[in-house]
PDB file of C-alpha atoms and ligand atoms in Angstrom:
ATOM      1  CA  UNK P   1       0.138  -0.161  -0.172  1.00 44.00           C
ATOM      2  CA  UNK P   2       1.909   3.492  -0.762  1.00 44.00           C
ATOM      3  CA  UNK P   3       0.984   5.899   2.300  1.00 46.00           C
ATOM      4  CA  UNK P   4       0.589   9.004   1.337  1.00 45.00           C
ATOM      5  CA  UNK P   5       3.126  11.700   2.325  1.00 47.00           C
ATOM      6  CA  UNK P   6       0.827  14.913   1.785  1.00 51.00           C
ATOM      7  CA  UNK P   7       1.100  17.177   4.418  1.00 59.00           C
ATOM      8  CA  UNK P   8      -2.227  18.531   5.289  1.00 66.00           C
ATOM      9  CA  UNK P   9      -2.485  22.156   4.608  1.00 74.00           C
ATOM     10  CA  UNK P  10      -3.763  24.886   8.100  1.00 81.00           C
ATOM     11  CA  UNK P  11      -6.819  25.796   7.856  1.00 89.00           C
ATOM     12  CA  UNK P  12      -5.163  29.407   8.489  1.00 94.00           C
ATOM     13  CA  UNK P  13      -1.728  30.217   8.200  1.00 96.00           C
ATOM     14  CA  UNK P  14       0.134  34.223   8.683  1.00 97.00           C
ATOM     15  CA  UNK P  15       2.659  34.645   6.921  1.00 97.00           C
ATOM     16  CA  UNK P  16       4.864  37.523   8.090  1.00 97.00           C
ATOM     17  CA  UNK P  17       1.721  39.693   8.763  1.00 97.00           C
ATOM     18  CA  UNK P  18       1.609  43.120   9.733  1.00 97.00           C
ATOM     19  CA  UNK P  19      -1.267  45.295  10.083  1.00 97.00           C
ATOM     20  CA  UNK P  20      -1.571  49.435  10.854  1.00 96.00           C
ATOM     21  CA  UNK P  21      -4.254  51.611  12.180  1.00 93.00           C
ATOM     22  CA  UNK P  22      -2.476  54.915  10.594  1.00 91.00           C
ATOM     23  CA  UNK P  23       0.590  55.095  12.336  1.00 90.00           C
ATOM     24  CA  UNK P  24      -0.413  52.931  14.674  1.00 91.00           C
ATOM     25  CA  UNK P  25       1.482  49.218  14.172  1.00 92.00           C
ATOM     26  CA  UNK P  26      -0.758  46.552  15.798  1.00 94.00           C
ATOM     27  CA  UNK P  27      -0.040  43.113  14.010  1.00 95.00           C
ATOM     28  CA  UNK P  28       3.219  43.265  13.196  1.00 94.00           C
ATOM     29  CA  UNK P  29       5.311  40.228  11.299  1.00 95.00           C
ATOM     30  CA  UNK P  30       3.186  37.287  12.956  1.00 96.00           C
ATOM     31  CA  UNK P  31       3.655  33.763  11.440  1.00 96.00           C
ATOM     32  CA  UNK P  32       1.696  31.522  12.779  1.00 94.00           C
ATOM     33  CA  UNK P  33      -0.259  28.810  11.849  1.00 93.00           C
ATOM     34  CA  UNK P  34      -3.346  26.910  13.103  1.00 93.00           C
ATOM     35  CA  UNK P  35      -3.686  23.102  13.515  1.00 90.00           C
ATOM     36  CA  UNK P  36      -6.055  21.447  11.498  1.00 92.00           C
ATOM     37  CA  UNK P  37     -10.257  20.328  13.477  1.00 93.00           C
ATOM     38  CA  UNK P  38      -7.839  21.779  16.389  1.00 95.00           C
ATOM     39  CA  UNK P  39      -9.008  24.321  18.881  1.00 97.00           C
ATOM     40  CA  UNK P  40      -6.787  27.278  19.061  1.00 96.00           C
ATOM     41  CA  UNK P  41      -6.810  29.779  21.489  1.00 96.00           C
ATOM     42  CA  UNK P  42      -5.631  32.867  20.701  1.00 94.00           C
ATOM     43  CA  UNK P  43      -4.767  34.661  24.244  1.00 92.00           C
ATOM     44  CA  UNK P  44      -3.837  38.784  25.006  1.00 88.00           C
ATOM     45  CA  UNK P  45      -4.539  41.702  27.097  1.00 84.00           C
ATOM     46  CA  UNK P  46      -6.821  44.019  26.055  1.00 83.00           C
ATOM     47  CA  UNK P  47      -6.635  46.034  22.430  1.00 86.00           C
ATOM     48  CA  UNK P  48      -3.602  43.587  21.664  1.00 88.00           C
ATOM     49  CA  UNK P  49      -5.411  43.092  18.328  1.00 90.00           C
ATOM     50  CA  UNK P  50      -7.259  39.989  18.857  1.00 90.00           C
ATOM     51  CA  UNK P  51     -10.093  40.977  17.002  1.00 90.00           C
ATOM     52  CA  UNK P  52      -7.672  42.932  15.158  1.00 93.00           C
ATOM     53  CA  UNK P  53      -6.517  39.371  14.199  1.00 93.00           C
ATOM     54  CA  UNK P  54      -9.680  37.716  13.271  1.00 94.00           C
ATOM     55  CA  UNK P  55     -10.930  40.456  11.154  1.00 94.00           C
ATOM     56  CA  UNK P  56      -8.115  40.143   9.354  1.00 96.00           C
ATOM     57  CA  UNK P  57      -8.732  35.758   9.023  1.00 95.00           C
ATOM     58  CA  UNK P  58     -12.156  37.351   7.916  1.00 94.00           C
ATOM     59  CA  UNK P  59     -10.934  39.558   4.788  1.00 95.00           C
ATOM     60  CA  UNK P  60     -12.554  42.396   6.257  1.00 94.00           C
ATOM     61  CA  UNK P  61      -9.611  43.848   6.756  1.00 96.00           C
ATOM     62  CA  UNK P  62      -6.298  43.620   4.378  1.00 96.00           C
ATOM     63  CA  UNK P  63      -2.462  43.171   5.990  1.00 97.00           C
ATOM     64  CA  UNK P  64      -0.037  45.856   5.099  1.00 96.00           C
ATOM     65  CA  UNK P  65       2.305  43.430   4.573  1.00 97.00           C
ATOM     66  CA  UNK P  66       2.114  39.438   3.978  1.00 97.00           C
ATOM     67  CA  UNK P  67      -0.475  37.185   3.701  1.00 98.00           C
ATOM     68  CA  UNK P  68      -3.381  35.988   5.722  1.00 97.00           C
ATOM     69  CA  UNK P  69      -3.805  31.822   4.008  1.00 97.00           C
ATOM     70  CA  UNK P  70      -7.312  29.746   4.333  1.00 95.00           C
ATOM     71  CA  UNK P  71      -6.891  26.555   3.185  1.00 93.00           C
ATOM     72  CA  UNK P  72      -4.007  27.565   1.206  1.00 93.00           C
ATOM     73  CA  UNK P  73      -5.249  30.415  -0.349  1.00 95.00           C
ATOM     74  CA  UNK P  74      -4.333  34.186   0.280  1.00 97.00           C
ATOM     75  CA  UNK P  75      -7.437  36.038   1.287  1.00 97.00           C
ATOM     76  CA  UNK P  76      -5.928  38.983   1.300  1.00 96.00           C
ATOM     77  CA  UNK P  77      -5.039  38.676  -2.942  1.00 96.00           C
ATOM     78  CA  UNK P  78      -8.526  36.848  -3.468  1.00 96.00           C
ATOM     79  CA  UNK P  79     -11.060  38.597  -5.959  1.00 95.00           C
ATOM     80  CA  UNK P  80     -13.949  39.249  -4.048  1.00 93.00           C
ATOM     81  CA  UNK P  81     -16.865  36.493  -5.380  1.00 94.00           C
ATOM     82  CA  UNK P  82     -14.155  33.914  -3.564  1.00 95.00           C
ATOM     83  CA  UNK P  83     -13.548  35.769  -0.929  1.00 95.00           C
ATOM     84  CA  UNK P  84     -17.633  36.022  -0.294  1.00 91.00           C
ATOM     85  CA  UNK P  85     -17.399  31.617  -1.156  1.00 91.00           C
ATOM     86  CA  UNK P  86     -14.545  31.705   1.329  1.00 93.00           C
ATOM     87  CA  UNK P  87     -16.162  33.612   3.889  1.00 91.00           C
ATOM     88  CA  UNK P  88     -19.466  31.148   3.962  1.00 90.00           C
ATOM     89  CA  UNK P  89     -16.853  28.181   5.477  1.00 93.00           C
ATOM     90  CA  UNK P  90     -16.377  30.261   7.983  1.00 93.00           C
ATOM     91  CA  UNK P  91     -18.476  31.166  11.131  1.00 91.00           C
ATOM     92  CA  UNK P  92     -18.224  33.933  13.614  1.00 89.00           C
ATOM     93  CA  UNK P  93     -19.461  34.363  17.075  1.00 88.00           C
ATOM     94  CA  UNK P  94     -18.612  38.518  18.048  1.00 81.00           C
ATOM     95  CA  UNK P  95     -17.204  38.952  20.488  1.00 72.00           C
ATOM     96  CA  UNK P  96     -20.973  41.093  21.425  1.00 69.00           C
ATOM     97  CA  UNK P  97     -23.414  38.836  20.299  1.00 65.00           C
ATOM     98  CA  UNK P  98     -25.039  40.777  17.744  1.00 79.00           C
ATOM     99  CA  UNK P  99     -28.193  38.896  17.608  1.00 88.00           C
ATOM    100  CA  UNK P 100     -30.889  40.588  15.666  1.00 89.00           C
ATOM    101  CA  UNK P 101     -33.173  42.465  18.347  1.00 87.00           C
ATOM    102  CA  UNK P 102     -36.331  42.268  16.883  1.00 89.00           C
ATOM    103  CA  UNK P 103     -35.745  38.710  14.965  1.00 92.00           C
ATOM    104  CA  UNK P 104     -37.118  35.360  17.500  1.00 95.00           C
ATOM    105  CA  UNK P 105     -34.412  33.308  17.798  1.00 96.00           C
ATOM    106  CA  UNK P 106     -35.402  30.965  15.417  1.00 97.00           C
ATOM    107  CA  UNK P 107     -35.401  33.549  12.653  1.00 97.00           C
ATOM    108  CA  UNK P 108     -31.723  34.387  13.798  1.00 96.00           C
ATOM    109  CA  UNK P 109     -30.658  30.924  13.235  1.00 96.00           C
ATOM    110  CA  UNK P 110     -32.470  31.007   9.961  1.00 97.00           C
ATOM    111  CA  UNK P 111     -30.976  34.385   8.944  1.00 94.00           C
ATOM    112  CA  UNK P 112     -27.513  33.191   7.056  1.00 92.00           C
ATOM    113  CA  UNK P 113     -29.729  30.087   5.432  1.00 94.00           C
ATOM    114  CA  UNK P 114     -31.660  32.519   3.617  1.00 95.00           C
ATOM    115  CA  UNK P 115     -29.496  34.983   3.262  1.00 90.00           C
ATOM    116  CA  UNK P 116     -27.086  32.649   1.672  1.00 87.00           C
ATOM    117  CA  UNK P 117     -28.437  29.008   0.312  1.00 90.00           C
ATOM    118  CA  UNK P 118     -32.040  28.477  -2.041  1.00 93.00           C
ATOM    119  CA  UNK P 119     -33.000  25.711   0.290  1.00 94.00           C
ATOM    120  CA  UNK P 120     -36.852  25.178   0.603  1.00 96.00           C
ATOM    121  CA  UNK P 121     -38.186  27.130   4.048  1.00 94.00           C
ATOM    122  CA  UNK P 122     -39.132  22.611   4.825  1.00 94.00           C
ATOM    123  CA  UNK P 123     -35.351  22.379   4.966  1.00 95.00           C
ATOM    124  CA  UNK P 124     -34.323  25.954   6.679  1.00 96.00           C
ATOM    125  CA  UNK P 125     -36.663  24.428   9.318  1.00 94.00           C
ATOM    126  CA  UNK P 126     -35.492  21.227   9.793  1.00 94.00           C
ATOM    127  CA  UNK P 127     -31.848  22.976   9.933  1.00 94.00           C
ATOM    128  CA  UNK P 128     -32.461  25.210  12.057  1.00 95.00           C
ATOM    129  CA  UNK P 129     -34.045  23.047  14.617  1.00 94.00           C
ATOM    130  CA  UNK P 130     -31.508  20.566  14.148  1.00 92.00           C
ATOM    131  CA  UNK P 131     -28.758  24.115  15.106  1.00 93.00           C
ATOM    132  CA  UNK P 132     -30.795  24.640  17.888  1.00 94.00           C
ATOM    133  CA  UNK P 133     -31.100  21.408  19.170  1.00 92.00           C
ATOM    134  CA  UNK P 134     -27.450  21.297  19.604  1.00 90.00           C
ATOM    135  CA  UNK P 135     -26.720  24.064  21.437  1.00 90.00           C
ATOM    136  CA  UNK P 136     -29.563  23.129  23.859  1.00 90.00           C
ATOM    137  CA  UNK P 137     -32.639  25.546  22.940  1.00 92.00           C
ATOM    138  CA  UNK P 138     -34.397  24.090  20.175  1.00 91.00           C
ATOM    139  CA  UNK P 139     -37.709  24.608  23.052  1.00 92.00           C
ATOM    140  CA  UNK P 140     -36.782  28.343  22.889  1.00 92.00           C
ATOM    141  CA  UNK P 141     -36.969  28.973  18.742  1.00 93.00           C
ATOM    142  CA  UNK P 142     -39.958  31.121  19.443  1.00 93.00           C
ATOM    143  CA  UNK P 143     -38.462  33.625  21.307  1.00 94.00           C
ATOM    144  CA  UNK P 144     -36.965  37.352  21.646  1.00 93.00           C
ATOM    145  CA  UNK P 145     -33.944  38.112  21.509  1.00 90.00           C
ATOM    146  CA  UNK P 146     -35.172  40.238  24.822  1.00 88.00           C
ATOM    147  CA  UNK P 147     -36.683  37.151  26.167  1.00 90.00           C
ATOM    148  CA  UNK P 148     -33.168  35.346  26.774  1.00 90.00           C
ATOM    149  CA  UNK P 149     -30.472  35.550  29.419  1.00 86.00           C
ATOM    150  CA  UNK P 150     -27.235  36.560  28.347  1.00 86.00           C
ATOM    151  CA  UNK P 151     -25.692  32.798  28.387  1.00 87.00           C
ATOM    152  CA  UNK P 152     -28.691  31.653  26.292  1.00 90.00           C
ATOM    153  CA  UNK P 153     -27.902  34.461  23.642  1.00 91.00           C
ATOM    154  CA  UNK P 154     -24.524  33.688  23.718  1.00 90.00           C
ATOM    155  CA  UNK P 155     -25.810  30.126  22.682  1.00 92.00           C
ATOM    156  CA  UNK P 156     -29.181  31.007  19.831  1.00 94.00           C
ATOM    157  CA  UNK P 157     -25.341  33.355  19.452  1.00 93.00           C
ATOM    158  CA  UNK P 158     -23.517  29.887  18.547  1.00 91.00           C
ATOM    159  CA  UNK P 159     -26.537  28.129  16.119  1.00 93.00           C
ATOM    160  CA  UNK P 160     -26.648  30.837  14.151  1.00 94.00           C
ATOM    161  CA  UNK P 161     -22.619  30.862  13.853  1.00 91.00           C
ATOM    162  CA  UNK P 162     -22.504  27.331  12.696  1.00 92.00           C
ATOM    163  CA  UNK P 163     -26.140  27.353  10.572  1.00 93.00           C
ATOM    164  CA  UNK P 164     -24.078  27.064   6.586  1.00 92.00           C
ATOM    165  CA  UNK P 165     -22.405  24.110   8.717  1.00 92.00           C
ATOM    166  CA  UNK P 166     -18.692  25.810   8.667  1.00 94.00           C
ATOM    167  CA  UNK P 167     -15.018  24.446   7.925  1.00 94.00           C
ATOM    168  CA  UNK P 168     -13.593  26.929  10.645  1.00 95.00           C
ATOM    169  CA  UNK P 169     -15.285  28.876  13.630  1.00 95.00           C
ATOM    170  CA  UNK P 170     -14.293  32.087  15.699  1.00 95.00           C
ATOM    171  CA  UNK P 171     -15.147  32.589  18.780  1.00 94.00           C
ATOM    172  CA  UNK P 172     -14.069  36.588  19.760  1.00 93.00           C
ATOM    173  CA  UNK P 173     -14.592  36.426  23.886  1.00 91.00           C
ATOM    174  CA  UNK P 174     -16.900  34.217  23.655  1.00 91.00           C
ATOM    175  CA  UNK P 175     -17.118  34.268  27.659  1.00 90.00           C
ATOM    176  CA  UNK P 176     -17.556  38.231  28.126  1.00 86.00           C
ATOM    177  CA  UNK P 177     -20.285  38.594  30.915  1.00 84.00           C
ATOM    178  CA  UNK P 178     -21.455  35.436  31.812  1.00 85.00           C
ATOM    179  CA  UNK P 179     -21.556  34.002  35.152  1.00 86.00           C
ATOM    180  CA  UNK P 180     -19.434  31.079  35.940  1.00 88.00           C
ATOM    181  CA  UNK P 181     -21.832  28.378  35.090  1.00 88.00           C
ATOM    182  CA  UNK P 182     -22.748  29.941  31.650  1.00 86.00           C
ATOM    183  CA  UNK P 183     -19.619  30.336  30.940  1.00 90.00           C
ATOM    184  CA  UNK P 184     -18.648  26.623  31.917  1.00 91.00           C
ATOM    185  CA  UNK P 185     -21.605  25.357  29.453  1.00 89.00           C
ATOM    186  CA  UNK P 186     -20.522  27.281  26.310  1.00 90.00           C
ATOM    187  CA  UNK P 187     -16.785  26.155  27.293  1.00 93.00           C
ATOM    188  CA  UNK P 188     -18.528  22.761  26.563  1.00 92.00           C
ATOM    189  CA  UNK P 189     -20.430  23.896  24.021  1.00 91.00           C
ATOM    190  CA  UNK P 190     -17.806  25.105  22.039  1.00 94.00           C
ATOM    191  CA  UNK P 191     -15.655  21.448  22.704  1.00 94.00           C
ATOM    192  CA  UNK P 192     -18.613  19.006  21.906  1.00 91.00           C
ATOM    193  CA  UNK P 193     -19.275  21.665  18.393  1.00 91.00           C
ATOM    194  CA  UNK P 194     -15.423  21.059  17.689  1.00 93.00           C
ATOM    195  CA  UNK P 195     -15.308  17.861  17.961  1.00 92.00           C
ATOM    196  CA  UNK P 196     -18.915  16.377  16.470  1.00 89.00           C
ATOM    197  CA  UNK P 197     -18.747  18.591  13.492  1.00 89.00           C
ATOM    198  CA  UNK P 198     -14.616  17.752  12.551  1.00 92.00           C
ATOM    199  CA  UNK P 199     -13.999  21.725  13.178  1.00 93.00           C
ATOM    200  CA  UNK P 200     -11.278  24.148  12.995  1.00 95.00           C
ATOM    201  CA  UNK P 201     -12.086  26.753  16.040  1.00 96.00           C
ATOM    202  CA  UNK P 202      -9.801  29.688  17.069  1.00 96.00           C
ATOM    203  CA  UNK P 203     -10.893  30.915  20.749  1.00 95.00           C
ATOM    204  CA  UNK P 204      -9.649  34.778  21.182  1.00 93.00           C
ATOM    205  CA  UNK P 205     -10.067  35.820  24.621  1.00 87.00           C
ATOM    206  CA  UNK P 206      -8.640  36.999  27.622  1.00 80.00           C
ATOM    207  CA  UNK P 207     -10.434  33.927  29.513  1.00 84.00           C
ATOM    208  CA  UNK P 208      -7.387  32.008  30.995  1.00 89.00           C
ATOM    209  CA  UNK P 209      -8.531  29.927  33.225  1.00 89.00           C
ATOM    210  CA  UNK P 210     -10.980  28.707  31.617  1.00 91.00           C
ATOM    211  CA  UNK P 211      -9.637  28.341  28.173  1.00 94.00           C
ATOM    212  CA  UNK P 212      -6.787  26.166  29.039  1.00 94.00           C
ATOM    213  CA  UNK P 213      -8.826  23.352  29.742  1.00 94.00           C
ATOM    214  CA  UNK P 214     -10.510  23.541  26.624  1.00 96.00           C
ATOM    215  CA  UNK P 215      -8.224  24.299  23.969  1.00 97.00           C
ATOM    216  CA  UNK P 216      -5.780  22.041  21.933  1.00 96.00           C
ATOM    217  CA  UNK P 217      -2.666  24.992  21.221  1.00 96.00           C
ATOM    218  CA  UNK P 218      -2.227  28.272  22.649  1.00 95.00           C
ATOM    219  CA  UNK P 219      -0.825  31.265  21.146  1.00 94.00           C
ATOM    220  CA  UNK P 220      -0.039  34.547  23.571  1.00 92.00           C
ATOM    221  CA  UNK P 221      -0.098  38.071  21.994  1.00 91.00           C
ATOM    222  CA  UNK P 222       1.939  41.204  23.331  1.00 89.00           C
ATOM    223  CA  UNK P 223       2.274  43.929  21.873  1.00 87.00           C
ATOM    224  CA  UNK P 224       1.259  43.224  18.497  1.00 89.00           C
ATOM    225  CA  UNK P 225       3.706  40.443  18.395  1.00 92.00           C
ATOM    226  CA  UNK P 226       3.174  36.016  18.700  1.00 93.00           C
ATOM    227  CA  UNK P 227       5.448  35.604  22.323  1.00 92.00           C
ATOM    228  CA  UNK P 228       4.882  31.874  22.554  1.00 93.00           C
ATOM    229  CA  UNK P 229       2.795  28.910  21.613  1.00 94.00           C
ATOM    230  CA  UNK P 230       2.040  25.906  22.811  1.00 95.00           C
ATOM    231  CA  UNK P 231      -0.279  22.786  24.280  1.00 96.00           C
ATOM    232  CA  UNK P 232      -2.123  24.476  27.410  1.00 95.00           C
ATOM    233  CA  UNK P 233      -0.025  22.723  30.017  1.00 95.00           C
ATOM    234  CA  UNK P 234       3.254  23.735  28.639  1.00 95.00           C
ATOM    235  CA  UNK P 235       1.672  27.197  29.131  1.00 93.00           C
ATOM    236  CA  UNK P 236       0.963  26.960  31.989  1.00 91.00           C
ATOM    237  CA  UNK P 237       4.559  26.354  32.302  1.00 92.00           C
ATOM    238  CA  UNK P 238       6.185  28.620  30.870  1.00 91.00           C
ATOM    239  CA  UNK P 239       8.862  30.927  32.860  1.00 90.00           C
ATOM    240  CA  UNK P 240       8.508  33.935  30.488  1.00 90.00           C
ATOM    241  CA  UNK P 241       7.981  36.188  32.554  1.00 88.00           C
ATOM    242  CA  UNK P 242       4.979  37.958  29.761  1.00 86.00           C
ATOM    243  CA  UNK P 243       3.592  34.492  29.800  1.00 88.00           C
ATOM    244  CA  UNK P 244       3.048  33.660  33.163  1.00 87.00           C
ATOM    245  CA  UNK P 245       1.948  37.712  34.351  1.00 84.00           C
ATOM    246  CA  UNK P 246      -0.751  37.294  31.492  1.00 81.00           C
ATOM    247  CA  UNK P 247      -1.986  33.922  32.456  1.00 81.00           C
ATOM    248  CA  UNK P 248      -2.345  34.469  36.150  1.00 78.00           C
ATOM    249  CA  UNK P 249      -3.544  37.668  35.378  1.00 71.00           C
ATOM    250  CA  UNK P 250      -1.376  39.848  37.094  1.00 61.00           C
ATOM    251  CA  UNK P 251      -1.348  43.898  36.976  1.00 54.00           C
ATOM    252  CA  UNK P 252       2.570  44.426  37.693  1.00 55.00           C
ATOM    253  CA  UNK P 253       4.646  42.954  35.227  1.00 59.00           C
ATOM    254  CA  UNK P 254       6.413  43.631  31.530  1.00 57.00           C
ATOM    255  CA  UNK P 255       3.317  43.739  30.005  1.00 57.00           C
ATOM    256  CA  UNK P 256       1.504  47.307  29.269  1.00 55.00           C
ATOM    257  CA  UNK P 257      -1.480  47.709  30.491  1.00 53.00           C
ATOM    258  CA  UNK P 258      -1.902  51.491  28.639  1.00 54.00           C
ATOM    259  CA  UNK P 259      -2.607  52.932  25.526  1.00 56.00           C
ATOM    260  CA  UNK P 260       0.250  54.827  24.321  1.00 57.00           C
ATOM    261  CA  UNK P 261       0.327  58.355  25.208  1.00 62.00           C
ATOM    262  CA  UNK P 262       2.065  61.306  25.329  1.00 68.00           C
ATOM    263  CA  UNK P 263       3.807  60.786  29.014  1.00 70.00           C
ATOM    264  CA  UNK P 264       1.638  62.096  32.008  1.00 66.00           C
ATOM    265  CA  UNK P 265       3.497  65.358  32.169  1.00 71.00           C
ATOM    266  CA  UNK P 266       2.946  66.253  28.440  1.00 71.00           C
ATOM    267  CA  UNK P 267      -0.394  65.176  28.451  1.00 70.00           C
ATOM    268  CA  UNK P 268      -1.163  67.593  31.676  1.00 73.00           C
ATOM    269  CA  UNK P 269       0.472  70.432  30.496  1.00 73.00           C
ATOM    270  CA  UNK P 270       3.359  70.172  32.578  1.00 71.00           C
ATOM    271  CA  UNK P 271       6.498  69.572  29.977  1.00 74.00           C
ATOM    272  CA  UNK P 272       6.346  69.694  25.933  1.00 74.00           C
ATOM    273  CA  UNK P 273       6.223  67.081  23.634  1.00 68.00           C
ATOM    274  CA  UNK P 274       9.352  65.723  22.142  1.00 63.00           C
TER     275      UNK P 274
HETATM  276  N1  ATP D 301     -11.074  50.518  13.761  1.00 66.25           N
HETATM  277  C1  ATP D 301     -10.279  51.182  14.520  1.00 66.25           C
HETATM  278  N2  ATP D 301      -9.591  51.954  14.036  1.00 66.25           N
HETATM  279  C2  ATP D 301      -8.376  52.908  14.994  1.00 66.25           C
HETATM  280  N3  ATP D 301      -8.036  51.879  15.833  1.00 66.25           N
HETATM  281  C3  ATP D 301      -8.611  50.756  15.538  1.00 66.25           C
HETATM  282  C4  ATP D 301      -9.526  50.139  15.225  1.00 66.25           C
HETATM  283  N4  ATP D 301     -10.016  48.919  15.775  1.00 66.25           N
HETATM  284  C5  ATP D 301      -9.330  49.224  17.200  1.00 66.25           C
HETATM  285  N5  ATP D 301      -7.808  49.919  16.583  1.00 66.25           N
HETATM  286  C6  ATP D 301      -6.847  49.805  17.851  1.00 66.25           C
HETATM  287  O1  ATP D 301      -6.355  48.508  17.432  1.00 66.25           O
HETATM  288  C7  ATP D 301      -6.315  47.834  18.802  1.00 66.25           C
HETATM  289  C8  ATP D 301      -6.157  46.535  19.012  1.00 66.25           C
HETATM  290  O2  ATP D 301      -7.565  46.471  18.803  1.00 66.25           O
HETATM  291  P1  ATP D 301      -8.503  45.085  19.083  1.00 66.25           P
HETATM  292  O3  ATP D 301      -9.062  45.397  18.965  1.00 66.25           O
HETATM  293  O4  ATP D 301      -7.886  44.110  18.043  1.00 66.25           O
HETATM  294  O5  ATP D 301      -8.217  44.701  20.630  1.00 66.25           O
HETATM  295  P2  ATP D 301      -8.698  42.996  21.185  1.00 66.25           P
HETATM  296  O6  ATP D 301      -6.877  42.773  21.272  1.00 66.25           O
HETATM  297  O7  ATP D 301      -9.001  42.664  20.659  1.00 66.25           O
HETATM  298  O8  ATP D 301      -9.099  44.062  22.501  1.00 66.25           O
HETATM  299  P3  ATP D 301     -10.062  43.736  23.711  1.00 66.25           P
HETATM  300  O9  ATP D 301      -9.861  42.613  24.467  1.00 66.25           O
HETATM  301  O10 ATP D 301     -10.475  44.802  24.749  1.00 66.25           O
HETATM  302  O11 ATP D 301     -11.325  43.427  22.278  1.00 66.25           O
HETATM  303  C9  ATP D 301      -6.518  48.574  20.062  1.00 66.25           C
HETATM  304  O12 ATP D 301      -5.644  49.116  20.430  1.00 66.25           O
HETATM  305  C10 ATP D 301      -7.742  49.910  19.056  1.00 66.25           C
HETATM  306  O13 ATP D 301      -8.087  50.665  19.840  1.00 66.25           O
HETATM  307 MG1   MG D 302     -11.176  42.312  20.920  1.00 66.25          MG
END
């Protein structure tokens, strides 16, 4: 028997990617690849560029240098129709939920199916029920968004993110604002969906403890750069002071807390800049 030697193409690969907002460099020469069919966490403090990272993957932003590859093709060099097809293969759970407030739970989940497919409505009905069942909310289909708890809303957003059977799902801070129980429910769902659907998941978060329990691979970012990566075990044991500060949630350490600014004296008019 001939053994295949073809190496699996990583579903997401950053090749020397830099990105700036105006003069501010947010992502600095980042080269990483995400292992297929695994859950990767991208850790980093607030403002380190985690959401920016996901927007580069989705092609909503373009790198100022380098390439972002999705399934071997450069997202930033694709023509729009190819980008549109690539996006259909990605599911996204947005940082702030972003459900349509005047639609029911059912219609929120049906939305991408109606928008992106020509499936008959009976089939859409069945698919929506399946997706809601997967997040334990089939019984809540007729509720309005306003009638949901924060944890339920997050699960509806998750059902919507998997509506089109994505190969890649990106979670932007999926645990923000949830109590510990709702957080565990979402964490378990992320893990269950990843293995049941055989997809690749990217979890962008500063919620370290809960994430380390469910992810396979971690990438730690600070100041727009990758400062370390490895398995949760390796990250826990890291001696890198920046990683340790982040993992332990310490305020004092090498990772700066402040958005870049003039010195305090200049800002208060005590001294002149320069
Ligand atoms: N549209 C924009 N224009 C200019 N600067 C922006 C814009 N969006 C984000 N930034 C800046 O880019 C940096 C990275 O932002 P990003 O949203 O990626 O951070 P983050 O790591 O997701 O933070 P958080 O954990 O708070 O969500 C921040 O300093 C932010 O101020
Ligand atoms: Mg963010």
